[in-house]
Amino acid sequence: GSEMCIRDSPDAVIHKIAHPEIKIITLTITEGGYNIDKASGNFILETPAVQHDLKNPDTPQTVFGFVAAGLRKRMKAHQGPVTILSCDNLQHNGNTARKAFCSFIAAQDSELADWVNTNVTFPNSMVDRITPAVTPADIERLNRRNGVEDAAPVYCEDFIQWVIEDNFIAGRPAWEKVGVTFTNDVTPYEIMKLSLLNASHTLLSYPAYMEGFRKVDTVLADERYRAMIKLFMDRDVTPYVPVPEGVDLEAYKDQLIKRFSNKAISDQVSRLCGDGIAKFAVYVVPILKQMLQDGKDISIEAFLIAVYCKYLIGARTESGENIAISEPHITPADKKLISRGSPAEFLKISPFVSLGLDKYPVFMEKYEQFYAMQVAEGLKVLLQ
């Protein structure tokens, strides 16, 4: 249900989760919404909202508290098992959901924790469809075209892909009839999508925003960006992508360029810049780590991180416009490092600290070189 419904009638949500006819609970709570500490991989029990829910199981505030309350009611009424299906843009999103919910429940109620172990499954899934943010102008435009008065319309591209691990403890609909791919292992699909689509989105967003671009299709109409994205996908990412059975990787990459160029979608560059702290950790760092170990050319990654550093430290575009920075998952330690205004200190922020980038002289040299350049100059150096 929407936030509205949860705020207005929390009991209705709990009742719904416990209802015997409910067999699947789907979740989209964003990459950072699972409240997992990036360094340790553990669920963070100390946040005020989580502490509130641990102590007040009947009046929850967080998704963890709501689900726990609903499952407790389900267990007590013997309403049978249920599947919790994460649809978030995270590798192994089902494993992450299991970790988060089971950690919370174990801290709150050991009897419920035992019941969840045998009565709830958390399939991994991968969902892919570019869906821009909806502005007030979009609401007007969409309703005018559709002849309806929709208060919350959503528009998206025509491409759609949903891959799900077939692990549903209480049964499932025959979604394969409408194009869902069921598999025993979602991993190759996830790696392909996160490291090609999402990492490319991150790569184009910061340099383009700094140069004044606001729409993704206009970025793709620029030869320099198309060339950089293609180089990134072919040279940097492809060697690390396990290809799922029956997928033509070259065709998938060509299709990505077409999807990014879609004028009807005209996605916002600012949307792609949002929540960089969480996105870098999930989309860029895993492959960069392997590239560093393998001694690969990391010019593009050094360029991207240098531009992200300027974006966060300066909070201004190259023409001097103020940037409205949206970083919901930034830590106080990250803020402190950024406020020092030093590119070297910046590399210690949470998504990058585990890489130990200062130990790679080649990376550091390129990173400092790109930091000193305007974006256009950096792009020129990369493409030469």
Short mmCIF file of C-alpha atoms in Angstrom, two decimals:
data_model
loop_
_atom_site.label_atom_id
_atom_site.label_comp_id
_atom_site.label_asym_id
_atom_site.label_seq_id
_atom_site.Cartn_x
_atom_site.Cartn_y
_atom_site.Cartn_z
CA GLY A 1 0.00 0.00 0.00
CA SER A 2 1.00 3.65 -0.39
CA GLU A 3 2.48 5.73 2.42
CA MET A 4 -0.88 7.44 2.67
CA CYS A 5 -2.68 4.24 3.53
CA ILE A 6 0.00 3.22 6.07
CA ARG A 7 -0.21 6.58 7.84
CA ASP A 8 -4.00 6.68 7.87
CA SER A 9 -4.73 3.08 8.83
CA PRO A 10 -1.72 1.15 10.13
CA ASP A 11 -3.97 -1.64 11.43
CA ALA A 12 -5.40 -2.23 7.95
CA VAL A 13 -1.88 -2.82 6.62
CA ILE A 14 -1.04 -5.28 9.41
CA HIS A 15 -4.37 -7.05 8.87
CA LYS A 16 -3.68 -7.30 5.12
CA ILE A 17 -0.24 -8.88 5.64
CA ALA A 18 -1.87 -11.47 7.93
CA HIS A 19 -4.79 -12.23 5.58
CA PRO A 20 -4.88 -15.89 4.45
CA GLU A 21 -5.53 -14.91 0.81
CA ILE A 22 -2.29 -12.91 0.68
CA LYS A 23 0.42 -15.23 -0.66
CA ILE A 24 3.03 -12.69 -1.86
CA ILE A 25 4.14 -9.35 -0.40
CA THR A 26 6.13 -7.26 -2.90
CA LEU A 27 8.45 -4.50 -1.72
CA THR A 28 10.20 -1.55 -3.34
CA ILE A 29 11.97 0.43 -0.61
CA THR A 30 15.03 1.68 -2.60
CA GLU A 31 18.65 0.49 -2.54
CA GLY A 32 19.35 2.21 0.78
CA GLY A 33 16.01 1.34 2.41
CA TYR A 34 17.20 -1.98 3.85
CA ASN A 35 19.13 -0.22 6.61
CA ILE A 36 22.23 -2.40 6.15
CA ASP A 37 25.65 -1.14 7.25
CA LYS A 38 27.83 -1.11 4.11
CA ALA A 39 31.06 -1.96 5.93
CA SER A 40 29.86 -4.88 8.08
CA GLY A 41 26.89 -6.07 6.01
CA ASN A 42 24.80 -6.10 9.21
CA PHE A 43 21.34 -4.64 9.78
CA ILE A 44 21.53 -1.39 11.81
CA LEU A 45 19.47 -1.88 14.96
CA GLU A 46 20.48 1.46 16.52
CA THR A 47 18.43 3.91 14.40
CA PRO A 48 15.69 5.72 16.39
CA ALA A 49 12.87 4.41 14.16
CA VAL A 50 14.07 0.79 14.43
CA GLN A 51 14.51 1.15 18.21
CA HIS A 52 10.96 2.52 18.43
CA ASP A 53 9.58 -0.48 16.51
CA LEU A 54 11.54 -3.03 18.56
CA LYS A 55 10.01 -1.61 21.75
CA ASN A 56 6.51 -0.90 20.34
CA PRO A 57 5.61 -3.90 18.18
CA ASP A 58 1.94 -2.87 17.88
CA THR A 59 2.51 0.70 16.61
CA PRO A 60 5.22 0.34 13.98
CA GLN A 61 6.80 3.18 11.98
CA THR A 62 9.18 1.27 9.68
CA VAL A 63 8.61 -1.31 6.97
CA PHE A 64 10.39 -3.83 9.23
CA GLY A 65 7.99 -3.16 12.10
CA PHE A 66 4.92 -3.37 9.85
CA VAL A 67 5.95 -6.64 8.24
CA ALA A 68 6.87 -8.15 11.63
CA ALA A 69 3.48 -7.12 13.10
CA GLY A 70 1.63 -8.59 10.10
CA LEU A 71 3.61 -11.84 10.18
CA ARG A 72 3.08 -12.17 13.96
CA LYS A 73 -0.68 -11.88 13.44
CA ARG A 74 -0.44 -14.39 10.58
CA MET A 75 1.50 -16.87 12.73
CA LYS A 76 -0.92 -16.61 15.69
CA ALA A 77 -3.97 -17.13 13.46
CA HIS A 78 -2.28 -20.05 11.58
CA GLN A 79 -2.87 -18.34 8.24
CA GLY A 80 -0.05 -20.17 6.44
CA PRO A 81 3.28 -19.27 4.81
CA VAL A 82 3.95 -16.23 2.63
CA THR A 83 6.58 -14.99 0.15
CA ILE A 84 8.28 -11.58 0.52
CA LEU A 85 9.42 -10.48 -2.94
CA SER A 86 11.84 -7.54 -3.11
CA CYS A 87 11.73 -5.60 -6.40
CA ASP A 88 14.58 -3.24 -5.52
CA ASN A 89 17.54 -2.44 -7.70
CA LEU A 90 20.09 -4.38 -5.66
CA GLN A 91 22.14 -7.43 -6.40
CA HIS A 92 20.67 -10.41 -4.49
CA ASN A 93 17.78 -8.22 -3.31
CA GLY A 94 15.98 -11.23 -1.79
CA ASN A 95 19.02 -12.15 0.30
CA THR A 96 19.29 -8.51 1.43
CA ALA A 97 15.58 -8.44 2.34
CA ARG A 98 15.94 -11.71 4.27
CA LYS A 99 18.95 -10.33 6.16
CA ALA A 100 17.15 -7.10 7.07
CA PHE A 101 13.78 -8.56 8.07
CA CYS A 102 15.18 -11.61 9.86
CA SER A 103 17.70 -9.47 11.81
CA PHE A 104 14.93 -7.12 12.91
CA ILE A 105 12.56 -9.96 13.85
CA ALA A 106 15.28 -11.90 15.72
CA ALA A 107 15.90 -8.79 17.85
CA GLN A 108 12.17 -8.33 18.51
CA ASP A 109 10.55 -11.76 18.85
CA SER A 110 12.40 -15.12 18.89
CA GLU A 111 9.20 -17.17 18.47
CA LEU A 112 8.33 -15.21 15.30
CA ALA A 113 11.94 -15.56 14.08
CA ASP A 114 11.61 -19.37 14.23
CA TRP A 115 8.28 -19.24 12.37
CA VAL A 116 9.72 -16.97 9.63
CA ASN A 117 12.63 -19.39 9.08
CA THR A 118 10.24 -22.11 7.96
CA ASN A 119 7.27 -20.12 6.63
CA VAL A 120 8.64 -17.19 4.63
CA THR A 121 10.78 -17.20 1.47
CA PHE A 122 12.64 -14.23 -0.04
CA PRO A 123 13.23 -14.84 -3.77
CA ASN A 124 15.88 -12.76 -5.53
CA SER A 125 14.57 -10.75 -8.47
CA MET A 126 15.66 -8.27 -11.08
CA VAL A 127 13.31 -5.71 -12.52
CA ASP A 128 14.21 -3.39 -15.38
CA ARG A 129 12.14 -0.56 -16.78
CA ILE A 130 13.24 3.07 -17.01
CA THR A 131 10.66 5.18 -15.16
CA PRO A 132 11.31 8.94 -14.93
CA ALA A 133 10.24 11.06 -11.98
CA VAL A 134 6.83 12.69 -12.57
CA THR A 135 6.72 16.51 -12.35
CA PRO A 136 3.54 18.62 -11.99
CA ALA A 137 3.92 19.49 -15.70
CA ASP A 138 4.02 15.76 -16.54
CA ILE A 139 0.80 15.14 -14.57
CA GLU A 140 -0.93 17.83 -16.62
CA ARG A 141 0.52 16.54 -19.92
CA LEU A 142 -0.32 12.87 -19.23
CA ASN A 143 -3.86 13.59 -18.06
CA ARG A 144 -4.50 15.84 -21.05
CA ARG A 145 -3.39 13.06 -23.40
CA ASN A 146 -5.25 10.30 -21.58
CA GLY A 147 -8.43 12.25 -20.85
CA VAL A 148 -8.42 11.16 -17.19
CA GLU A 149 -7.92 12.91 -13.86
CA ASP A 150 -5.15 10.79 -12.36
CA ALA A 151 -3.53 12.38 -9.27
CA ALA A 152 -0.47 10.15 -9.50
CA PRO A 153 0.21 9.04 -13.08
CA VAL A 154 3.45 7.22 -13.93
CA TYR A 155 5.03 6.91 -17.37
CA CYS A 156 7.77 4.55 -18.48
CA GLU A 157 9.53 3.10 -21.50
CA ASP A 158 8.06 0.26 -23.57
CA PHE A 159 10.94 -2.10 -22.66
CA ILE A 160 10.24 -4.42 -19.71
CA GLN A 161 12.21 -7.19 -18.04
CA TRP A 162 11.42 -9.06 -14.83
CA VAL A 163 13.54 -12.04 -13.78
CA ILE A 164 12.59 -13.89 -10.59
CA GLU A 165 14.07 -16.78 -8.64
CA ASP A 166 11.35 -19.43 -8.53
CA ASN A 167 11.13 -19.76 -4.75
CA PHE A 168 7.51 -19.08 -3.72
CA ILE A 169 6.52 -20.94 -0.54
CA ALA A 170 2.79 -20.25 -0.89
CA GLY A 171 2.43 -20.61 -4.67
CA ARG A 172 2.44 -17.91 -7.33
CA PRO A 173 0.54 -16.71 -10.41
CA ALA A 174 1.64 -17.97 -13.85
CA TRP A 175 3.51 -14.73 -14.55
CA GLU A 176 5.61 -16.49 -17.21
CA LYS A 177 2.51 -16.18 -19.45
CA VAL A 178 3.01 -12.40 -19.46
CA GLY A 179 6.76 -12.35 -20.03
CA VAL A 180 8.36 -12.89 -16.61
CA THR A 181 11.52 -15.03 -16.70
CA PHE A 182 11.65 -17.56 -13.85
CA THR A 183 15.08 -18.98 -13.07
CA ASN A 184 17.02 -20.85 -10.38
CA ASP A 185 19.70 -18.16 -10.36
CA VAL A 186 19.05 -14.46 -10.96
CA THR A 187 22.75 -13.53 -10.50
CA PRO A 188 23.89 -13.30 -14.15
CA TYR A 189 20.86 -11.16 -15.06
CA GLU A 190 21.48 -8.86 -12.06
CA ILE A 191 25.16 -8.35 -12.80
CA MET A 192 24.40 -7.67 -16.46
CA LYS A 193 21.77 -5.04 -15.65
CA LEU A 194 23.41 -3.31 -12.67
CA SER A 195 26.86 -3.11 -14.25
CA LEU A 196 25.70 -2.16 -17.77
CA LEU A 197 22.46 -0.18 -17.40
CA ASN A 198 22.74 1.30 -13.91
CA ALA A 199 26.49 1.91 -13.89
CA SER A 200 26.19 3.62 -17.31
CA HIS A 201 23.40 5.82 -15.94
CA THR A 202 25.68 6.85 -13.06
CA LEU A 203 28.58 7.41 -15.46
CA LEU A 204 26.66 9.77 -17.71
CA SER A 205 24.74 11.61 -14.98
CA TYR A 206 27.41 13.57 -13.07
CA PRO A 207 29.56 14.83 -15.97
CA ALA A 208 26.42 15.70 -17.97
CA TYR A 209 24.80 17.52 -15.04
CA MET A 210 28.01 19.49 -14.41
CA GLU A 211 28.00 20.56 -18.08
CA GLY A 212 24.38 21.72 -17.87
CA PHE A 213 22.50 18.80 -19.46
CA ARG A 214 19.10 18.07 -17.87
CA LYS A 215 17.59 15.33 -20.08
CA VAL A 216 19.14 11.92 -20.73
CA ASP A 217 18.11 11.74 -24.41
CA THR A 218 19.96 15.00 -25.15
CA VAL A 219 23.06 13.61 -23.38
CA LEU A 220 22.92 10.56 -25.69
CA ALA A 221 22.55 12.81 -28.73
CA ASP A 222 26.06 14.08 -27.85
CA GLU A 223 28.67 11.99 -29.66
CA ARG A 224 31.18 12.28 -26.76
CA TYR A 225 28.85 10.70 -24.22
CA ARG A 226 27.73 7.94 -26.59
CA ALA A 227 31.37 7.09 -27.28
CA MET A 228 32.28 7.11 -23.56
CA ILE A 229 29.34 4.88 -22.59
CA LYS A 230 30.14 2.42 -25.37
CA LEU A 231 33.81 2.32 -24.35
CA PHE A 232 32.82 1.79 -20.72
CA MET A 233 30.40 -1.04 -21.55
CA ASP A 234 32.67 -2.81 -24.05
CA ARG A 235 36.11 -2.38 -22.50
CA ASP A 236 35.46 -2.07 -18.75
CA VAL A 237 32.29 -4.00 -17.96
CA THR A 238 31.87 -6.76 -20.57
CA PRO A 239 34.86 -8.86 -19.37
CA TYR A 240 33.17 -9.15 -15.94
CA VAL A 241 29.61 -9.91 -17.07
CA PRO A 242 28.45 -13.54 -16.96
CA VAL A 243 26.04 -13.83 -19.90
CA PRO A 244 22.67 -15.40 -19.01
CA GLU A 245 21.63 -18.31 -21.20
CA GLY A 246 19.96 -17.19 -24.41
CA VAL A 247 20.99 -13.52 -24.05
CA ASP A 248 22.91 -11.77 -26.83
CA LEU A 249 25.11 -9.33 -24.90
CA GLU A 250 26.01 -7.17 -27.93
CA ALA A 251 22.33 -6.76 -28.79
CA TYR A 252 21.55 -5.99 -25.12
CA LYS A 253 24.17 -3.18 -25.10
CA ASP A 254 22.92 -1.72 -28.40
CA GLN A 255 19.39 -1.79 -27.02
CA LEU A 256 20.57 0.09 -23.89
CA ILE A 257 21.93 2.95 -26.01
CA LYS A 258 18.54 3.10 -27.81
CA ARG A 259 16.65 3.03 -24.50
CA PHE A 260 18.76 5.87 -23.07
CA SER A 261 18.13 7.87 -26.28
CA ASN A 262 14.33 7.47 -26.12
CA LYS A 263 12.83 10.96 -26.61
CA ALA A 264 9.40 9.88 -25.38
CA ILE A 265 10.92 9.04 -21.99
CA SER A 266 13.37 11.96 -21.81
CA ASP A 267 14.48 10.89 -18.33
CA GLN A 268 15.89 13.48 -15.89
CA VAL A 269 19.68 13.63 -15.40
CA SER A 270 19.04 14.92 -11.85
CA ARG A 271 17.06 11.76 -11.00
CA LEU A 272 20.09 9.65 -11.96
CA CYS A 273 22.39 11.85 -9.84
CA GLY A 274 20.27 11.29 -6.70
CA ASP A 275 21.45 8.91 -3.96
CA GLY A 276 24.93 8.51 -5.43
CA ILE A 277 26.34 7.17 -2.16
CA ALA A 278 24.07 4.10 -2.38
CA LYS A 279 24.30 3.79 -6.18
CA PHE A 280 28.12 3.88 -6.45
CA ALA A 281 28.39 1.14 -3.83
CA VAL A 282 26.00 -1.13 -5.75
CA TYR A 283 26.69 -0.33 -9.43
CA VAL A 284 30.28 0.87 -9.80
CA VAL A 285 32.47 -0.34 -6.89
CA PRO A 286 32.18 -4.15 -7.42
CA ILE A 287 33.61 -4.03 -10.96
CA LEU A 288 36.12 -1.28 -10.16
CA LYS A 289 37.47 -3.52 -7.39
CA GLN A 290 38.07 -6.33 -9.89
CA MET A 291 39.55 -3.95 -12.46
CA LEU A 292 42.07 -2.62 -9.93
CA GLN A 293 43.07 -6.17 -8.93
CA ASP A 294 43.48 -7.13 -12.60
CA GLY A 295 45.52 -4.02 -13.48
CA LYS A 296 42.96 -2.80 -16.05
CA ASP A 297 42.72 0.73 -17.48
CA ILE A 298 40.65 2.61 -14.87
CA SER A 299 40.66 6.02 -16.63
CA ILE A 300 36.86 6.19 -16.97
CA GLU A 301 36.29 5.28 -13.31
CA ALA A 302 38.90 7.85 -12.15
CA PHE A 303 37.15 10.47 -14.31
CA LEU A 304 33.70 9.58 -12.93
CA ILE A 305 34.78 9.64 -9.26
CA ALA A 306 36.68 12.93 -9.80
CA VAL A 307 33.54 14.52 -11.28
CA TYR A 308 31.36 13.10 -8.47
CA CYS A 309 33.85 14.59 -6.00
CA LYS A 310 33.52 18.04 -7.63
CA TYR A 311 29.73 17.66 -7.72
CA LEU A 312 29.52 16.98 -3.96
CA ILE A 313 32.36 19.22 -2.73
CA GLY A 314 31.54 22.28 -4.86
CA ALA A 315 27.75 21.75 -5.11
CA ARG A 316 27.85 23.93 -8.25
CA THR A 317 27.74 23.16 -11.96
CA GLU A 318 30.51 24.43 -14.25
CA SER A 319 28.43 27.50 -15.09
CA GLY A 320 28.11 28.28 -11.36
CA GLU A 321 24.54 27.08 -10.85
CA ASN A 322 23.78 25.71 -7.37
CA ILE A 323 23.14 21.96 -7.28
CA ALA A 324 20.26 20.64 -5.18
CA ILE A 325 22.10 17.58 -3.83
CA SER A 326 19.98 14.59 -2.85
CA GLU A 327 21.98 12.08 -0.78
CA PRO A 328 19.58 10.37 1.67
CA HIS A 329 22.14 7.70 2.63
CA ILE A 330 25.09 9.95 3.41
CA THR A 331 26.65 9.36 6.85
CA PRO A 332 27.86 12.08 9.25
CA ALA A 333 31.42 10.80 8.65
CA ASP A 334 30.92 11.20 4.87
CA LYS A 335 29.68 14.76 5.36
CA LYS A 336 32.74 15.62 7.42
CA LEU A 337 35.12 14.22 4.78
CA ILE A 338 33.33 16.10 1.98
CA SER A 339 33.34 19.38 3.94
CA ARG A 340 37.16 19.30 4.07
CA GLY A 341 37.13 19.98 0.33
CA SER A 342 40.06 17.67 -0.36
CA PRO A 343 39.87 15.24 -3.31
CA ALA A 344 42.19 12.79 -1.47
CA GLU A 345 40.02 12.81 1.68
CA PHE A 346 36.92 12.37 -0.49
CA LEU A 347 38.10 8.86 -1.44
CA LYS A 348 37.52 7.79 2.18
CA ILE A 349 33.73 8.27 1.97
CA SER A 350 31.64 5.15 2.60
CA PRO A 351 31.18 3.75 -0.95
CA PHE A 352 34.93 3.98 -1.76
CA VAL A 353 36.75 3.44 1.53
CA SER A 354 36.96 -0.36 1.14
CA LEU A 355 38.78 0.02 -2.20
CA GLY A 356 41.85 1.70 -0.63
CA LEU A 357 42.25 3.82 -3.78
CA ASP A 358 45.23 5.74 -2.39
CA LYS A 359 47.25 2.51 -2.71
CA TYR A 360 46.90 2.58 -6.52
CA PRO A 361 49.28 5.28 -7.85
CA VAL A 362 47.92 5.00 -11.41
CA PHE A 363 44.37 5.61 -10.18
CA MET A 364 45.46 8.53 -7.99
CA GLU A 365 47.41 10.19 -10.77
CA LYS A 366 44.45 10.03 -13.20
CA TYR A 367 41.94 11.00 -10.50
CA GLU A 368 43.92 14.15 -9.60
CA GLN A 369 44.46 14.96 -13.27
CA PHE A 370 40.71 14.72 -14.03
CA TYR A 371 39.81 16.67 -10.89
CA ALA A 372 41.82 19.61 -12.23
CA MET A 373 40.02 19.58 -15.62
CA GLN A 374 36.68 20.77 -16.90
CA VAL A 375 34.36 17.92 -17.94
CA ALA A 376 34.80 18.64 -21.69
CA GLU A 377 38.59 18.40 -21.36
CA GLY A 378 38.28 15.18 -19.33
CA LEU A 379 36.02 13.62 -21.97
CA LYS A 380 38.48 14.60 -24.68
CA VAL A 381 41.39 12.96 -22.81
CA LEU A 382 39.32 9.79 -22.24
CA LEU A 383 38.28 9.45 -25.86
CA GLN A 384 41.77 10.07 -27.21
#
